[in-house]
Tab-separated table of C-alpha atoms and ligand atoms in Angstrom:
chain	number	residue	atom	x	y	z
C	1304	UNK	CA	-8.148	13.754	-2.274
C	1305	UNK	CA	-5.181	11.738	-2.007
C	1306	UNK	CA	-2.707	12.524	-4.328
C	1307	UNK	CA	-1.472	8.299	-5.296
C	1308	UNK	CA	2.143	9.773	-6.724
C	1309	UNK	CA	3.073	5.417	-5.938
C	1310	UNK	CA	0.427	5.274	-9.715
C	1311	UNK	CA	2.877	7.597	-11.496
C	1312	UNK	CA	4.850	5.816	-14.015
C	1313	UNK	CA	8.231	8.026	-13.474
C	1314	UNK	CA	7.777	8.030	-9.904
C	1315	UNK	CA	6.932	4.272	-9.753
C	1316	UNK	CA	10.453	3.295	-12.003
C	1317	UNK	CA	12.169	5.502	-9.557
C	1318	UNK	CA	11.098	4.284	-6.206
C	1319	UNK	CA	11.312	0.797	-7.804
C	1320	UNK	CA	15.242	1.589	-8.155
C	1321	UNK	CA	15.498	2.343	-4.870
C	1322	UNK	CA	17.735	-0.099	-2.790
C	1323	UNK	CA	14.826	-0.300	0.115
C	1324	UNK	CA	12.717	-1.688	-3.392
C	1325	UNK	CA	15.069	-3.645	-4.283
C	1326	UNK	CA	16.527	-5.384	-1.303
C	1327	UNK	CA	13.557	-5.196	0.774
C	1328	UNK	CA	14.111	-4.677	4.596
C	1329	UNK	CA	17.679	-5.186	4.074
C	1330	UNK	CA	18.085	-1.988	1.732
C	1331	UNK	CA	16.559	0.209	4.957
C	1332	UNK	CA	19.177	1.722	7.132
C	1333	UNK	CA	16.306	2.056	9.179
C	1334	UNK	CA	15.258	-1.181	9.745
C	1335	UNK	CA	17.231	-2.835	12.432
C	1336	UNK	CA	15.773	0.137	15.073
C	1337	UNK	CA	12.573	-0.188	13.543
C	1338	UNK	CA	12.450	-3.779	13.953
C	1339	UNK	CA	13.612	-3.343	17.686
C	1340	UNK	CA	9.821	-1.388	18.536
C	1341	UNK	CA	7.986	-5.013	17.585
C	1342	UNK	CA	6.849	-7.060	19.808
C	1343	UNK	CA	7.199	-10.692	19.567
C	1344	UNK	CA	5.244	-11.552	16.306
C	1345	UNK	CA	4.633	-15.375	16.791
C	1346	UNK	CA	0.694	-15.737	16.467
C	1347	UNK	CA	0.245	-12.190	16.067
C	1348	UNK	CA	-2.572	-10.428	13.820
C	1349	UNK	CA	-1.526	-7.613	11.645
C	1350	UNK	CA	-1.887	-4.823	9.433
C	1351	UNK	CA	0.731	-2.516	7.120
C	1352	UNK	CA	-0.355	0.567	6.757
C	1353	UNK	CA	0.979	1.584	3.620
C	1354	UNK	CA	2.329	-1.669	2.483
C	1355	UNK	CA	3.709	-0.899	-0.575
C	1356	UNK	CA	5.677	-4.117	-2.183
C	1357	UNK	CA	4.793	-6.239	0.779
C	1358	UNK	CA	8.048	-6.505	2.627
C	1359	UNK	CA	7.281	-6.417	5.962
C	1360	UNK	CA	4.246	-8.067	5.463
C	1361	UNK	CA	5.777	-11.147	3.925
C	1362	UNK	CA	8.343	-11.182	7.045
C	1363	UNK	CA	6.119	-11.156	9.888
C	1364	UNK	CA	4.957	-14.153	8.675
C	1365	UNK	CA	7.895	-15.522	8.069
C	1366	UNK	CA	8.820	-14.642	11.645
C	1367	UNK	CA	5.782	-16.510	12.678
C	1368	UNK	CA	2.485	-13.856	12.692
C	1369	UNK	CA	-0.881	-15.467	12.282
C	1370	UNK	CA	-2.577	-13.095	9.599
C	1371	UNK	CA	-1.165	-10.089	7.808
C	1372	UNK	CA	-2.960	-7.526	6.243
C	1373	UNK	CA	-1.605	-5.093	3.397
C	1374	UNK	CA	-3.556	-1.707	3.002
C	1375	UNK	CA	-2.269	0.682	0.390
C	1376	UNK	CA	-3.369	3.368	-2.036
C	1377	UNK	CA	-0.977	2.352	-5.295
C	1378	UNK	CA	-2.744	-0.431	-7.314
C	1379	UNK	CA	1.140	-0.933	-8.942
C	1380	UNK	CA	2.294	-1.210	-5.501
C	1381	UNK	CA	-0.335	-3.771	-4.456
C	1382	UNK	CA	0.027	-5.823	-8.022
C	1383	UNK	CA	3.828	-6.227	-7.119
C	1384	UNK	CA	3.404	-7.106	-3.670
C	1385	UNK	CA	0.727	-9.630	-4.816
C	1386	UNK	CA	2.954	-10.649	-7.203
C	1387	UNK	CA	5.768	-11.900	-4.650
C	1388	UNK	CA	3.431	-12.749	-2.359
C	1389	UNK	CA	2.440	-16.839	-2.140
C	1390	UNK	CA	0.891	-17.008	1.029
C	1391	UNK	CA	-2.809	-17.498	1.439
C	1392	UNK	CA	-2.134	-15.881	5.216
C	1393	UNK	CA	-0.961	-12.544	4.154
C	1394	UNK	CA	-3.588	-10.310	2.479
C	1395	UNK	CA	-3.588	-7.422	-0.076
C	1396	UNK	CA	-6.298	-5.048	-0.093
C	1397	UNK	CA	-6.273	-0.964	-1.913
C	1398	UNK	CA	-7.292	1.450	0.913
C	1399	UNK	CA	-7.179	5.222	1.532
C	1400	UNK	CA	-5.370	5.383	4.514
C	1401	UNK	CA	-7.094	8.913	4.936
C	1402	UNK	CA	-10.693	6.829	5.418
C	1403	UNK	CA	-8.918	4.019	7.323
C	1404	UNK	CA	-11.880	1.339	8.785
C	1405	UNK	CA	-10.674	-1.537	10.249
C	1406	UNK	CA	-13.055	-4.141	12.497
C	1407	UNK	CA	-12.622	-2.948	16.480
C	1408	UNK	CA	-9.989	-5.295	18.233
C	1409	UNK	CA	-9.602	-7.759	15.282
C	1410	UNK	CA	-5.010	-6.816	15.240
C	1411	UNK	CA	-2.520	-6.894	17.711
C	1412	UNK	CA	0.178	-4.827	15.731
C	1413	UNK	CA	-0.547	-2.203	13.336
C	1414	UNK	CA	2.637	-1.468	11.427
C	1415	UNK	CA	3.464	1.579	8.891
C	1416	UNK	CA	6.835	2.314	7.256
C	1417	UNK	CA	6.937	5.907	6.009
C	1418	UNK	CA	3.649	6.498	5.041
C	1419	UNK	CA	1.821	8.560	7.235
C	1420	UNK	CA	3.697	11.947	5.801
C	1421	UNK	CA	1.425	11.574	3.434
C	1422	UNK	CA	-1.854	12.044	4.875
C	1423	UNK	CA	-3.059	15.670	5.510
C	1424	UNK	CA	-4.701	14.799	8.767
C	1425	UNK	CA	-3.384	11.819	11.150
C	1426	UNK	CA	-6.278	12.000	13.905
C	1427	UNK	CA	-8.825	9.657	12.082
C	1428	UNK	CA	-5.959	7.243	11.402
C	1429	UNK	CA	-4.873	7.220	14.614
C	1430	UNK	CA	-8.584	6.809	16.159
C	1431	UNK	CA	-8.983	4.147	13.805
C	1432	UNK	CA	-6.072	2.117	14.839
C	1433	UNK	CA	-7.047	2.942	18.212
C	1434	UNK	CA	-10.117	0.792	17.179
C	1435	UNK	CA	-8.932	-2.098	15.324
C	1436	UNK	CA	-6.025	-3.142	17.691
C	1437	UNK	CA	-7.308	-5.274	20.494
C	1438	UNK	CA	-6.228	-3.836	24.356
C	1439	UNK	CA	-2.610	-4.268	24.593
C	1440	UNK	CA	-2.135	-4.152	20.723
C	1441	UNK	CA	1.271	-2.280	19.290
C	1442	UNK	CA	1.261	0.789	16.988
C	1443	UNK	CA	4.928	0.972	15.967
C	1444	UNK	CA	5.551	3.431	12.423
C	1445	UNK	CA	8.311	5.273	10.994
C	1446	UNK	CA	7.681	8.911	9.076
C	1447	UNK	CA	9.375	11.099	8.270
C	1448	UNK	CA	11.091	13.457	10.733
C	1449	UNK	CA	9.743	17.105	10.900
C	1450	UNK	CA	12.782	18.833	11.072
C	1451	UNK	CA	13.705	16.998	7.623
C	1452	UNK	CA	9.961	18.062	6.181
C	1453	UNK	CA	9.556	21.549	7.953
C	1454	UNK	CA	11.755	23.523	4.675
C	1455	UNK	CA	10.010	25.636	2.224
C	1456	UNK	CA	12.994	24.567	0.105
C	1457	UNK	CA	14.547	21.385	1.758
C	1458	UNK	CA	18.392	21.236	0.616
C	1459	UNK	CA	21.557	21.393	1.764
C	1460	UNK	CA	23.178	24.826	2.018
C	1461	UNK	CA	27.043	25.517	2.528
C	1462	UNK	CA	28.356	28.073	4.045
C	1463	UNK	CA	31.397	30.327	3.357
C	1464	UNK	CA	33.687	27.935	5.899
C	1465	UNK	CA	31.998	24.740	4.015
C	1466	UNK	CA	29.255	24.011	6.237
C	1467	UNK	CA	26.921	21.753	4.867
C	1468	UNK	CA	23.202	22.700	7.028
C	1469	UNK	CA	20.150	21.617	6.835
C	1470	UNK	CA	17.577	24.279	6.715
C	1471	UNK	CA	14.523	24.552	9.387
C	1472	UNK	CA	12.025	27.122	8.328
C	1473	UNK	CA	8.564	27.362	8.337
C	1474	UNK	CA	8.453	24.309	11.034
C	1475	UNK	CA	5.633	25.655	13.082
C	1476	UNK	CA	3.458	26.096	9.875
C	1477	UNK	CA	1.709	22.732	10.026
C	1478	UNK	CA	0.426	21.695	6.419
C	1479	UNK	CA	1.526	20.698	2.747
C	1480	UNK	CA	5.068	20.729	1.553
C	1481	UNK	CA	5.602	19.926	-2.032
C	1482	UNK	CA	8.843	18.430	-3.184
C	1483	UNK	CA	10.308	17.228	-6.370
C	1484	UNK	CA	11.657	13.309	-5.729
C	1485	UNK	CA	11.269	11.127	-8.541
C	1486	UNK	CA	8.427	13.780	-9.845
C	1487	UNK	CA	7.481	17.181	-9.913
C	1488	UNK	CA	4.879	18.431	-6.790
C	1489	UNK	CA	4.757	15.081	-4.380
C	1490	UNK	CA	2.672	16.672	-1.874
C	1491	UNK	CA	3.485	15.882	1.719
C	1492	UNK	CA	2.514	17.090	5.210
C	1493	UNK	CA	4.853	18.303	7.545
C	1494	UNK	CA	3.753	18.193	11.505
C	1495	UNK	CA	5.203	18.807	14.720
C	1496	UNK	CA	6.835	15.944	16.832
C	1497	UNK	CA	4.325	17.386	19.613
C	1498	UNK	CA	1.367	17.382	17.379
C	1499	UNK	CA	2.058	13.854	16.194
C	1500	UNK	CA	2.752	12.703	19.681
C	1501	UNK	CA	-0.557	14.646	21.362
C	1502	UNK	CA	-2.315	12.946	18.625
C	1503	UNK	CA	-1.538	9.559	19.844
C	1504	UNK	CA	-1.796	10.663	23.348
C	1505	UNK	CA	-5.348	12.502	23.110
C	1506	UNK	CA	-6.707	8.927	21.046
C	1507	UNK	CA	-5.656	7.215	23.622
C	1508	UNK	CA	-2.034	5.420	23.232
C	1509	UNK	CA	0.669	5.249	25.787
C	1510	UNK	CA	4.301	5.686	24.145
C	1511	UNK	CA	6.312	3.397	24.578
C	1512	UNK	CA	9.453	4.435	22.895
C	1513	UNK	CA	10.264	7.321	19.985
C	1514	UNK	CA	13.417	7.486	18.100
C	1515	UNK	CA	14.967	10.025	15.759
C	1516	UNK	CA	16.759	7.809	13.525
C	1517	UNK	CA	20.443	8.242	13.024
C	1518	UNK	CA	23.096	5.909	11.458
C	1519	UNK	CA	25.330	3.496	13.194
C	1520	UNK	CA	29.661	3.446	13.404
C	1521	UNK	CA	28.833	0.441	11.866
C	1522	UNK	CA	26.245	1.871	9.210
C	1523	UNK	CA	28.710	4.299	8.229
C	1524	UNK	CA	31.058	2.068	8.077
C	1525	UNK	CA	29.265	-0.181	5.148
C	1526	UNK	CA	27.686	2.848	3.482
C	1527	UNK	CA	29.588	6.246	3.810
C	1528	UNK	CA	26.662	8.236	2.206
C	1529	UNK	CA	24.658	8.059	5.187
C	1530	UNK	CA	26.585	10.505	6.690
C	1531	UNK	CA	24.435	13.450	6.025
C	1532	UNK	CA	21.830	11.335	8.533
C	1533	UNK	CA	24.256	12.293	11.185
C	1534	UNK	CA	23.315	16.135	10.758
C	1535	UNK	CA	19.973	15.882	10.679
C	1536	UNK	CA	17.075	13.256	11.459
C	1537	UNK	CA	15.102	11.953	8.764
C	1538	UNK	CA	13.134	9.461	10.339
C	1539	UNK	CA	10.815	9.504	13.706
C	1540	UNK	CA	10.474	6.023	14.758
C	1541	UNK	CA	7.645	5.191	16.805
C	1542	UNK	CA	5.803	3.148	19.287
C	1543	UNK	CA	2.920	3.070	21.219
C	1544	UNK	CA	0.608	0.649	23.093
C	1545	UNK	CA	-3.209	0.605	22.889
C	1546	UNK	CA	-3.839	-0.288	26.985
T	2290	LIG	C1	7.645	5.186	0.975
T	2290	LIG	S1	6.423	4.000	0.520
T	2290	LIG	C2	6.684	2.796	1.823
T	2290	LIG	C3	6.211	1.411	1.449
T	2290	LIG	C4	6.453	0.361	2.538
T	2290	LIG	N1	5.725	0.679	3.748
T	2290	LIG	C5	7.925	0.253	2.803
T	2290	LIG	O1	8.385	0.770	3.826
T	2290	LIG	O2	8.630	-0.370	1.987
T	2290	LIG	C6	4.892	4.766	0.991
T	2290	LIG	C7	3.650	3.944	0.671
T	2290	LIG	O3	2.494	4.590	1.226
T	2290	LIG	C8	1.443	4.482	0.298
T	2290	LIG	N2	0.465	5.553	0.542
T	2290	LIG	C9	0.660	6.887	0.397
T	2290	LIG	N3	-0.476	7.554	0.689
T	2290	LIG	C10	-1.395	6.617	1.037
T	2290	LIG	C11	-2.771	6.677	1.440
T	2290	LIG	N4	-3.420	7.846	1.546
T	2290	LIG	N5	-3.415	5.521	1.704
T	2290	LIG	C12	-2.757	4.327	1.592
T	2290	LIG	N6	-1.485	4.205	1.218
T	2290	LIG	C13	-0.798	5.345	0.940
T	2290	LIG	C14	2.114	4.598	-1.051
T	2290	LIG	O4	1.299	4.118	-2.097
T	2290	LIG	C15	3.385	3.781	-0.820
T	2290	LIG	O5	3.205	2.418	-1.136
């Protein structure tokens, strides 16, 4: 059962704050390499897995896509997406992207910013969107990185020269991690780069490009606290093609 910590009310005013809620696309230091793993999105069809307040879906239109559909879990999410949303072409529906069904070959991109951490089990996803992307279709998503996930107790630790690490245990014990961001016990599930990658493999993707996301000189530059993404990835960015 999914767990929906997006329907929390702390956890909702806290993720709202955020300045990837607030400024949209803009706000994620992520975004510019994410955004380099699209294809050309004039005329395209497309569904956000895990839309949450509609920002992506809102610019692939804008940057010319024929049809975009929102899935996600959170009916707050959904109502403020809807909300900013004027545009009969992009779509909101609630899904459990654990049950994912989407009608065979009717997208071209399927598109998921840091959501897929939180399903227990990514094969029927990825068989699904195996199914509803037509042959050549894109499946380019972001998630977090297992070496961020893999800790028991995921924190910085200092040593006795002042080395700030990042700790790596437990990261061949594939399964639930609980953390406490915004609320007590978000429940998460760490994998393996190979198991993710196998996944797509074995349901038939090719990949086309992945990326452990690290900040720019000129990221740094603009906003010094992403430094501690220099010591340790927090994002896998990926992208594969359905042939
Ligand atoms: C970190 S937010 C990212 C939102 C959006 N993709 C973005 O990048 O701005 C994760 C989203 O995944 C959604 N989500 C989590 N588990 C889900 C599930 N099982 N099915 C559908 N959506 C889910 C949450 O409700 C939330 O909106």
């Amino acid at each position: 059962v999914a767990q929906n910590i997006y329907d929390d009310p702390g956890f909702f005013a806290g993720y709202s704050r955020l300045p990837r809620s607030v400024r949209g696309l803009a706000g994620a230091p992520e975004w510019p390499a994410l955004r380099a793993l699209l294809p050309e999105l004039t005329g395209l069809r497309i569904v956000d897995l895990g839309c949450g307040f509609g920002w992506f879906c809102r610019w692939a239109r804008e940057q010319g896509a024929a049809h975009v559909l929102g899935l996600d879990l959170s009916r707050k999410m959904l109502e403020r997406a809807r909300a900013e949303t004027g545009d009969p072409a992009v779509v909101y529906e609630p899904a459990n992207l654990e049950r994912l069904e989407l009608p065979d070959a009717a997208f071209d991109l399927a598109y998921s910013s840091l959501a897929l951490h939180y399903l227990p089990d990514l094969a029927p996803l990825f068989a699904a969107v195996h199914r509803g992307l037509a042959p050549g279709g894109r499946f380019v998503f972001s998630i977090e990185h297992p070496i961020y996930m893999a800790s028991r107790h995921p924190a910085w630790m200092t040593d006795a020269d002042g080395l700030r690490t990042w700790p790596v245990d437990s990261y061949q014990i594939e399964g639930e991690r609980r953390t406490n961001w915004f609320a007590d016990g978000v429940v998460k599930y760490h994998r393996t780069i190979g198991t993710t990658v196998n996944l797509l493999i074995g349901n038939g993707f090719v990949l086309r490009r992945l990326e452990e996301w690290g900040p720019t000189d000129a990221d740094l530059a603009a906003m010094p606290a992403l430094a501690d993404e220099r010591d340790r990835p927090m994002m896998l960015l990926v992208a594969a093609d359905r042939p």
